[in-house]
Amino acid sequence: MGRWRYFLQRVLLSIPVLFLVITFLFVVLRLGPVDPVAARLGPQASGADVAAVEERLGLNDPLWEQYIRFASDLLQFEGQSWVVQADRGIPAVLADTAPPTLWLGFWAILLPLFIGLPLGFYAGLNPNSSRDYISSGLGILWLAMPNFWLASMLAAFLASTASGGPLGFEWHTFGPNIQSVQGTPSLNFVTLSSIGPVPFPTGLDLGGFARDTKKILPPAIVLGSASMAAEQRIGRTAVLENINSKYVETAKAKGVKGRKIITKHVFRNALIPLIPVITNEAFLLIGGSVIVEELFTINGLGRTFFQSIIQGDLPLAGSLLFVFTLLLIVLNIFQDLLYTIIDPRVGYDQ
Amino acid sequence: MSETVTPESDVAPLRKRFLDNPRPALLWLVGALALLVLELGRILGWVKALGTGVKFAVMTTAALPKWVGGNVESAVADTGVLPGRLEPVGELLGSGVVTVLVFGFVVSVFLSLSERRVTRLLRPNMPSYRRLTVERALLTGILTVVSALMVLTPIGGLVESMIGFLTAVLDNISNQAPTLTSREIIPNQGYRSPDGSGWEGTFLGLSPGQSWGVRVAVVYAYAFGWLVWLWRGYNVFREQYRAADWTPRDDTLDRFSGHLWGLFGLVVVFSFVVLALWAPAISTVPLEERSNEPYRFEHQFLDDEDIEGNPLTDGSGDLETVRHGQANLYSVSKGKGQNVGLFSYDDFDRFSPLGTTPSGGDMMTQLAHGARTSLIIALTGLGLATLIALVMALLTAYYKGLVDLLTVVTSDTIVSIPLFLLVMMLSVIFSGSDHPLVTPLDGGLLLAMVFAFAFWPGLWRAIRGPTLQIAEEDWIDAAKSYGQTPSKIMRKHMAPYVVSYTMIYASLLVGSTIIVTAALSFLGLGISEPTPEWGRLISSGQDYITTDSWHVSTVSGIMIVFVVTGFNALGDGIRDAIDPESDIGDGDAAAAGGGG
């Protein structure tokens, strides 16, 4: 029972953490130096307006009432945006901005898996060869390249292909035609209809799908760059560890063929340490989405958060940060669950 | 047992070993002094800068009582009891309590460092714990009385003017002292002589580019000299004075010197630190002259072109004077023909080794001073984070129980908020206020404190396991049964085993702080103008990446990649050298910068 108890402890511990996050946000946003009235009306607001807004936002209520309202707003995803999408409800804003971010995140996880992992496995299978050095060197460089720099270089480079560049073709018209590297993918390639409350896809527009994929590829490569490097590195180490282990030798002694040893024994066991890496990617993706979405002008969660924070839109910024944090807490619990199921060693020492 | 000599007795103390054989140490010391004198002016300048930082910290702490007192005063006023009478009392009470607390803390730290007790002379038989309490109370009282005298009587003004006088003397010395790499000794701002024979005002009449190169070479040679000399000093100590023939650290150094990747990292990090420390010498034109106050400083050049820009060949050009600000307008790098590229001179014969920025500043100057900004922020932020993490780790490992649980929940809370967004939110919200912490480095100090807040939980988590293990060791039990105080046990018997761990983890985070700082200033947050920052350089050149002025964003970006790779490599090297089997920080993308 040890490990399940450990898992339960982790889940229970996340409840006070959630409330502490809410309290922290309240303290920083409400009691911090940002003046909500000035953010709402601008610095030159007059007395009567200020009083009216203070009354409407409930700033004159006792602090504990404000805190309870703040917490319940966050937990129920209620409240209104002040500036960025003025007077729209938070759920509506979330519904608009989440799909592009999810689409970006999906590709940013998928691409590293299909580029970083094979590179790492390849390097691990040919250790200390020149191929290994090239692959590992690429990984090290990927890791050190800041997303914002990579994004601006890539965006500028792809935009420059319009007037002929080193690629020899124009990126915008190559394959599915897109107007610009910048902009939000439309994501209307799926036609949805619903039976009762459950939506299900009824049709798929392949052209639209290709367009949206092509549009999201450059930002997704940038966003996935750090994870790609991490996966390359871990894939290499994992293969190296497994290829020198006893059971591989046993399999060799039994006369199992080389290819089969690698696919059946080495790769499978090398995948275990990759679970935390892939879940950890969520951290990198959420932070990176702000930069990448801002640079490729994708109206997703990250860009909206950035806009709301620089324009003093406190409810929206607070709600978005809360959503991100909630997502991370859930992902952490999910990761613990995976560990509890897959790796029996977890928690026994506790 | 009585015949065997205890290990302590056959090893002479270091002082004695030195007195027996002083020659090698003195020789080394003479060399070190010679190196010091060569750059005395600059080194005194660093001391002065450090002093300014300490002074700022002291002043901020000194402002604390007044601030709290003010808050208490307004809170008392809010209650509405006895209007006009209670407020001053509240103010005095609030500021007084905080003053005493601050002094009490300082005194406790001071007393825990030293074994000397004044009261031992008066009452030798007092138990040590009571003596400590008495001494703390006594010293705190004295400090409070002295500071009250300083604030309330003219003595304060007297002391202040004395400090001012001492600072002025130090200033004078540091300005007069010889500095090998100064602009006076190796000048590079000159003009072509009208007779066409070469350059005037530069070092040995070389071109500005060459004399700048000479100065940079001297800077790096000098810094490398220090490196070699320090290494030599360690070897002298190891061969002549160290009691043991071999220590585990020798193996660590051996392993590191065979670690090519780590050595590469060391070289890069060394170059970066030198770039940051000697930024004023490596910049072609002082930052304040060319970029901060460009209309206050003038530049001389030879105007030998006619209005169409064709050179006058008859040698009829004359010397002209222009303000840097005006000259900058003609030396911008904005693509479409307006460009001053790598290793080139602008129209006013000002040399720019890495080209100019889109606003006409010099890239090399901006990069060098930007390196300084990054280094200060990384060191301050990670230093604070390491300190917090270390103290928390010692406390939680020693006391366990509720303290541990509370720290777990707190750190889980901070860690579960995405790092980059947390730093972004805090820096935006606090930079909006006119708090005194926002002014230094145009928000740099604030950013460092935000980093400390955001990074300590990760560091604490990383060293929590090892610290818990050490708290279980027998020698801790032994110390407890001797009646040693908890603070002493933590400091003497636990801390030495985890400090190096903490520092290694912290060094793995330097890359992230550099990337996150740059990413924030790229977005226009964090550090504002005029403090130079690499991220702001990249963002200023973003529109010109595909034009002639590609260098602005590209060069600064490559610098970041290079430096971050260097720190990662050095971290790998140190980790492998200390413990080849360990996997500290493996795989969690230490320097990915949390998405920056």
PDB file of N, CA and C in Angstrom, chain A residues 259-320:
ATOM      1  N   ARG A 259      18.654  -6.377 -34.007  1.00  0.00           N
ATOM      2  CA  ARG A 259      17.537  -5.457 -34.176  1.00  0.00           C
ATOM      3  C   ARG A 259      16.462  -5.697 -33.126  1.00  0.00           C
ATOM      4  N   LYS A 260      16.244  -6.964 -32.852  1.00  0.00           N
ATOM      5  CA  LYS A 260      15.198  -7.314 -31.904  1.00  0.00           C
ATOM      6  C   LYS A 260      15.587  -6.884 -30.491  1.00  0.00           C
ATOM      7  N   ILE A 261      16.879  -7.033 -30.148  1.00  0.00           N
ATOM      8  CA  ILE A 261      17.329  -6.590 -28.821  1.00  0.00           C
ATOM      9  C   ILE A 261      17.026  -5.109 -28.654  1.00  0.00           C
ATOM     10  N   ILE A 262      17.356  -4.357 -29.719  1.00  0.00           N
ATOM     11  CA  ILE A 262      17.186  -2.912 -29.589  1.00  0.00           C
ATOM     12  C   ILE A 262      15.721  -2.534 -29.475  1.00  0.00           C
ATOM     13  N   THR A 263      14.877  -3.075 -30.347  1.00  0.00           N
ATOM     14  CA  THR A 263      13.477  -2.655 -30.290  1.00  0.00           C
ATOM     15  C   THR A 263      12.782  -3.215 -29.067  1.00  0.00           C
ATOM     16  N   LYS A 264      13.051  -4.457 -28.717  1.00  0.00           N
ATOM     17  CA  LYS A 264      12.276  -5.094 -27.637  1.00  0.00           C
ATOM     18  C   LYS A 264      12.804  -4.757 -26.267  1.00  0.00           C
ATOM     19  N   HIS A 265      14.121  -4.662 -26.110  1.00  0.00           N
ATOM     20  CA  HIS A 265      14.664  -4.486 -24.766  1.00  0.00           C
ATOM     21  C   HIS A 265      15.163  -3.074 -24.514  1.00  0.00           C
ATOM     22  N   VAL A 266      15.988  -2.582 -25.432  1.00  0.00           N
ATOM     23  CA  VAL A 266      16.638  -1.302 -25.152  1.00  0.00           C
ATOM     24  C   VAL A 266      15.639  -0.160 -25.188  1.00  0.00           C
ATOM     25  N   PHE A 267      14.918   0.000 -26.308  1.00  0.00           N
ATOM     26  CA  PHE A 267      14.035   1.151 -26.451  1.00  0.00           C
ATOM     27  C   PHE A 267      12.964   1.170 -25.387  1.00  0.00           C
ATOM     28  N   ARG A 268      12.389   0.014 -25.116  1.00  0.00           N
ATOM     29  CA  ARG A 268      11.290  -0.027 -24.166  1.00  0.00           C
ATOM     30  C   ARG A 268      11.700   0.475 -22.804  1.00  0.00           C
ATOM     31  N   ASN A 269      12.835   0.008 -22.321  1.00  0.00           N
ATOM     32  CA  ASN A 269      13.267   0.440 -20.999  1.00  0.00           C
ATOM     33  C   ASN A 269      13.784   1.869 -21.017  1.00  0.00           C
ATOM     34  N   ALA A 270      14.273   2.295 -22.187  1.00  0.00           N
ATOM     35  CA  ALA A 270      14.765   3.673 -22.260  1.00  0.00           C
ATOM     36  C   ALA A 270      13.617   4.663 -22.166  1.00  0.00           C
ATOM     37  N   LEU A 271      12.398   4.196 -22.414  1.00  0.00           N
ATOM     38  CA  LEU A 271      11.274   5.133 -22.420  1.00  0.00           C
ATOM     39  C   LEU A 271      10.854   5.551 -21.007  1.00  0.00           C
ATOM     40  N   ILE A 272      11.172   4.725 -19.985  1.00  0.00           N
ATOM     41  CA  ILE A 272      10.677   5.026 -18.629  1.00  0.00           C
ATOM     42  C   ILE A 272      11.141   6.391 -18.114  1.00  0.00           C
ATOM     43  N   PRO A 273      12.461   6.705 -18.188  1.00  0.00           N
ATOM     44  CA  PRO A 273      12.856   8.014 -17.654  1.00  0.00           C
ATOM     45  C   PRO A 273      12.314   9.175 -18.460  1.00  0.00           C
ATOM     46  N   LEU A 274      11.673   8.895 -19.586  1.00  0.00           N
ATOM     47  CA  LEU A 274      11.175   9.997 -20.399  1.00  0.00           C
ATOM     48  C   LEU A 274       9.824  10.516 -19.928  1.00  0.00           C
ATOM     49  N   ILE A 275       9.151   9.748 -19.051  1.00  0.00           N
ATOM     50  CA  ILE A 275       7.827  10.194 -18.599  1.00  0.00           C
ATOM     51  C   ILE A 275       7.898  11.564 -17.927  1.00  0.00           C
ATOM     52  N   PRO A 276       8.791  11.751 -16.931  1.00  0.00           N
ATOM     53  CA  PRO A 276       8.818  13.073 -16.305  1.00  0.00           C
ATOM     54  C   PRO A 276       9.224  14.157 -17.280  1.00  0.00           C
ATOM     55  N   VAL A 277      10.082  13.811 -18.244  1.00  0.00           N
ATOM     56  CA  VAL A 277      10.507  14.842 -19.196  1.00  0.00           C
ATOM     57  C   VAL A 277       9.318  15.330 -19.998  1.00  0.00           C
ATOM     58  N   ILE A 278       8.488  14.383 -20.436  1.00  0.00           N
ATOM     59  CA  ILE A 278       7.379  14.785 -21.288  1.00  0.00           C
ATOM     60  C   ILE A 278       6.331  15.552 -20.488  1.00  0.00           C
ATOM     61  N   THR A 279       6.107  15.162 -19.219  1.00  0.00           N
ATOM     62  CA  THR A 279       5.162  15.949 -18.428  1.00  0.00           C
ATOM     63  C   THR A 279       5.770  17.290 -18.038  1.00  0.00           C
ATOM     64  N   ASN A 280       7.094  17.291 -17.791  1.00  0.00           N
ATOM     65  CA  ASN A 280       7.754  18.556 -17.453  1.00  0.00           C
ATOM     66  C   ASN A 280       7.673  19.560 -18.586  1.00  0.00           C
ATOM     67  N   GLU A 281       7.487  19.052 -19.810  1.00  0.00           N
ATOM     68  CA  GLU A 281       7.418  19.961 -20.940  1.00  0.00           C
ATOM     69  C   GLU A 281       6.324  20.984 -20.758  1.00  0.00           C
ATOM     70  N   ALA A 282       5.253  20.581 -20.054  1.00  0.00           N
ATOM     71  CA  ALA A 282       4.145  21.512 -19.846  1.00  0.00           C
ATOM     72  C   ALA A 282       4.651  22.811 -19.230  1.00  0.00           C
ATOM     73  N   PHE A 283       5.611  22.707 -18.278  1.00  0.00           N
ATOM     74  CA  PHE A 283       6.152  23.913 -17.648  1.00  0.00           C
ATOM     75  C   PHE A 283       6.779  24.823 -18.698  1.00  0.00           C
ATOM     76  N   LEU A 284       7.635  24.187 -19.528  1.00  0.00           N
ATOM     77  CA  LEU A 284       8.334  24.974 -20.541  1.00  0.00           C
ATOM     78  C   LEU A 284       7.350  25.544 -21.552  1.00  0.00           C
ATOM     79  N   LEU A 285       6.355  24.733 -21.923  1.00  0.00           N
ATOM     80  CA  LEU A 285       5.427  25.179 -22.960  1.00  0.00           C
ATOM     81  C   LEU A 285       4.617  26.367 -22.481  1.00  0.00           C
ATOM     82  N   ILE A 286       4.158  26.321 -21.218  1.00  0.00           N
ATOM     83  CA  ILE A 286       3.319  27.415 -20.735  1.00  0.00           C
ATOM     84  C   ILE A 286       4.119  28.707 -20.670  1.00  0.00           C
ATOM     85  N   GLY A 287       5.362  28.635 -20.144  1.00  0.00           N
ATOM     86  CA  GLY A 287       6.172  29.836 -20.103  1.00  0.00           C
ATOM     87  C   GLY A 287       6.501  30.321 -21.501  1.00  0.00           C
ATOM     88  N   GLY A 288       6.892  29.392 -22.365  1.00  0.00           N
ATOM     89  CA  GLY A 288       7.317  29.761 -23.700  1.00  0.00           C
ATOM     90  C   GLY A 288       6.185  30.263 -24.570  1.00  0.00           C
ATOM     91  N   SER A 289       4.944  29.820 -24.264  1.00  0.00           N
ATOM     92  CA  SER A 289       3.839  30.207 -25.136  1.00  0.00           C
ATOM     93  C   SER A 289       3.663  31.720 -25.130  1.00  0.00           C
ATOM     94  N   VAL A 290       3.998  32.385 -24.025  1.00  0.00           N
ATOM     95  CA  VAL A 290       3.856  33.847 -23.992  1.00  0.00           C
ATOM     96  C   VAL A 290       4.712  34.462 -25.088  1.00  0.00           C
ATOM     97  N   ILE A 291       5.995  34.071 -25.117  1.00  0.00           N
ATOM     98  CA  ILE A 291       6.939  34.651 -26.068  1.00  0.00           C
ATOM     99  C   ILE A 291       6.580  34.267 -27.491  1.00  0.00           C
ATOM    100  N   VAL A 292       6.377  32.965 -27.703  1.00  0.00           N
ATOM    101  CA  VAL A 292       6.178  32.504 -29.072  1.00  0.00           C
ATOM    102  C   VAL A 292       4.870  33.058 -29.639  1.00  0.00           C
ATOM    103  N   GLU A 293       3.817  33.067 -28.825  1.00  0.00           N
ATOM    104  CA  GLU A 293       2.546  33.595 -29.319  1.00  0.00           C
ATOM    105  C   GLU A 293       2.642  35.088 -29.585  1.00  0.00           C
ATOM    106  N   GLU A 294       3.374  35.803 -28.724  1.00  0.00           N
ATOM    107  CA  GLU A 294       3.531  37.236 -28.936  1.00  0.00           C
ATOM    108  C   GLU A 294       4.303  37.493 -30.230  1.00  0.00           C
ATOM    109  N   LEU A 295       5.340  36.690 -30.495  1.00  0.00           N
ATOM    110  CA  LEU A 295       6.169  36.936 -31.671  1.00  0.00           C
ATOM    111  C   LEU A 295       5.495  36.506 -32.953  1.00  0.00           C
ATOM    112  N   PHE A 296       4.680  35.457 -32.891  1.00  0.00           N
ATOM    113  CA  PHE A 296       3.991  35.016 -34.098  1.00  0.00           C
ATOM    114  C   PHE A 296       2.542  35.532 -34.111  1.00  0.00           C
ATOM    115  N   THR A 297       2.251  36.501 -33.234  1.00  0.00           N
ATOM    116  CA  THR A 297       0.912  37.078 -33.078  1.00  0.00           C
ATOM    117  C   THR A 297      -0.205  36.039 -33.164  1.00  0.00           C
ATOM    118  N   ILE A 298      -0.113  35.044 -32.295  1.00  0.00           N
ATOM    119  CA  ILE A 298      -1.177  34.061 -32.187  1.00  0.00           C
ATOM    120  C   ILE A 298      -2.019  34.443 -30.976  1.00  0.00           C
ATOM    121  N   ASN A 299      -3.324  34.608 -31.172  1.00  0.00           N
ATOM    122  CA  ASN A 299      -4.161  35.029 -30.060  1.00  0.00           C
ATOM    123  C   ASN A 299      -4.501  33.857 -29.160  1.00  0.00           C
ATOM    124  N   GLY A 300      -3.519  33.377 -28.439  1.00  0.00           N
ATOM    125  CA  GLY A 300      -3.746  32.264 -27.531  1.00  0.00           C
ATOM    126  C   GLY A 300      -3.708  32.727 -26.088  1.00  0.00           C
ATOM    127  N   LEU A 301      -3.650  31.757 -25.184  1.00  0.00           N
ATOM    128  CA  LEU A 301      -3.649  32.081 -23.754  1.00  0.00           C
ATOM    129  C   LEU A 301      -2.429  32.900 -23.373  1.00  0.00           C
ATOM    130  N   GLY A 302      -1.249  32.528 -23.897  1.00  0.00           N
ATOM    131  CA  GLY A 302      -0.019  33.197 -23.511  1.00  0.00           C
ATOM    132  C   GLY A 302      -0.025  34.655 -23.902  1.00  0.00           C
ATOM    133  N   ARG A 303      -0.404  34.933 -25.150  1.00  0.00           N
ATOM    134  CA  ARG A 303      -0.393  36.315 -25.605  1.00  0.00           C
ATOM    135  C   ARG A 303      -1.421  37.126 -24.826  1.00  0.00           C
ATOM    136  N   THR A 304      -2.591  36.526 -24.579  1.00  0.00           N
ATOM    137  CA  THR A 304      -3.614  37.232 -23.821  1.00  0.00           C
ATOM    138  C   THR A 304      -3.107  37.544 -22.412  1.00  0.00           C
ATOM    139  N   PHE A 305      -2.388  36.588 -21.816  1.00  0.00           N
ATOM    140  CA  PHE A 305      -1.826  36.847 -20.479  1.00  0.00           C
ATOM    141  C   PHE A 305      -0.868  38.026 -20.531  1.00  0.00           C
ATOM    142  N   PHE A 306       0.005  38.027 -21.540  1.00  0.00           N
ATOM    143  CA  PHE A 306       0.980  39.108 -21.665  1.00  0.00           C
ATOM    144  C   PHE A 306       0.257  40.449 -21.813  1.00  0.00           C
ATOM    145  N   GLN A 307      -0.731  40.489 -22.711  1.00  0.00           N
ATOM    146  CA  GLN A 307      -1.468  41.739 -22.909  1.00  0.00           C
ATOM    147  C   GLN A 307      -2.149  42.184 -21.625  1.00  0.00           C
ATOM    148  N   SER A 308      -2.753  41.208 -20.916  1.00  0.00           N
ATOM    149  CA  SER A 308      -3.497  41.595 -19.727  1.00  0.00           C
ATOM    150  C   SER A 308      -2.554  42.102 -18.641  1.00  0.00           C
ATOM    151  N   ILE A 309      -1.350  41.521 -18.574  1.00  0.00           N
ATOM    152  CA  ILE A 309      -0.452  41.946 -17.498  1.00  0.00           C
ATOM    153  C   ILE A 309       0.121  43.320 -17.795  1.00  0.00           C
ATOM    154  N   ILE A 310       0.410  43.625 -19.068  1.00  0.00           N
ATOM    155  CA  ILE A 310       0.986  44.960 -19.295  1.00  0.00           C
ATOM    156  C   ILE A 310      -0.096  46.035 -19.327  1.00  0.00           C
ATOM    157  N   GLN A 311      -1.363  45.633 -19.539  1.00  0.00           N
ATOM    158  CA  GLN A 311      -2.405  46.657 -19.536  1.00  0.00           C
ATOM    159  C   GLN A 311      -3.119  46.741 -18.200  1.00  0.00           C
ATOM    160  N   GLY A 312      -2.645  46.037 -17.198  1.00  0.00           N
ATOM    161  CA  GLY A 312      -3.242  46.137 -15.873  1.00  0.00           C
ATOM    162  C   GLY A 312      -4.610  45.496 -15.775  1.00  0.00           C
ATOM    163  N   ASP A 313      -4.888  44.512 -16.615  1.00  0.00           N
ATOM    164  CA  ASP A 313      -6.177  43.823 -16.576  1.00  0.00           C
ATOM    165  C   ASP A 313      -6.095  42.724 -15.505  1.00  0.00           C
ATOM    166  N   LEU A 314      -6.260  43.144 -14.242  1.00  0.00           N
ATOM    167  CA  LEU A 314      -5.955  42.227 -13.144  1.00  0.00           C
ATOM    168  C   LEU A 314      -6.816  40.963 -13.113  1.00  0.00           C
ATOM    169  N   PRO A 315      -8.136  41.039 -13.296  1.00  0.00           N
ATOM    170  CA  PRO A 315      -8.907  39.791 -13.201  1.00  0.00           C
ATOM    171  C   PRO A 315      -8.499  38.783 -14.261  1.00  0.00           C
ATOM    172  N   LEU A 316      -8.272  39.269 -15.480  1.00  0.00           N
ATOM    173  CA  LEU A 316      -7.912  38.354 -16.557  1.00  0.00           C
ATOM    174  C   LEU A 316      -6.545  37.732 -16.286  1.00  0.00           C
ATOM    175  N   ALA A 317      -5.571  38.570 -15.905  1.00  0.00           N
ATOM    176  CA  ALA A 317      -4.229  38.040 -15.627  1.00  0.00           C
ATOM    177  C   ALA A 317      -4.276  37.023 -14.505  1.00  0.00           C
ATOM    178  N   GLY A 318      -5.002  37.370 -13.430  1.00  0.00           N
ATOM    179  CA  GLY A 318      -5.112  36.457 -12.299  1.00  0.00           C
ATOM    180  C   GLY A 318      -5.752  35.141 -12.708  1.00  0.00           C
ATOM    181  N   SER A 319      -6.863  35.217 -13.471  1.00  0.00           N
ATOM    182  CA  SER A 319      -7.557  33.986 -13.870  1.00  0.00           C
ATOM    183  C   SER A 319      -6.672  33.127 -14.755  1.00  0.00           C
ATOM    184  N   LEU A 320      -5.981  33.772 -15.703  1.00  0.00           N
ATOM    185  CA  LEU A 320      -5.132  32.980 -16.609  1.00  0.00           C
ATOM    186  C   LEU A 320      -4.010  32.299 -15.838  1.00  0.00           C
TER     187      LEU A 320
END
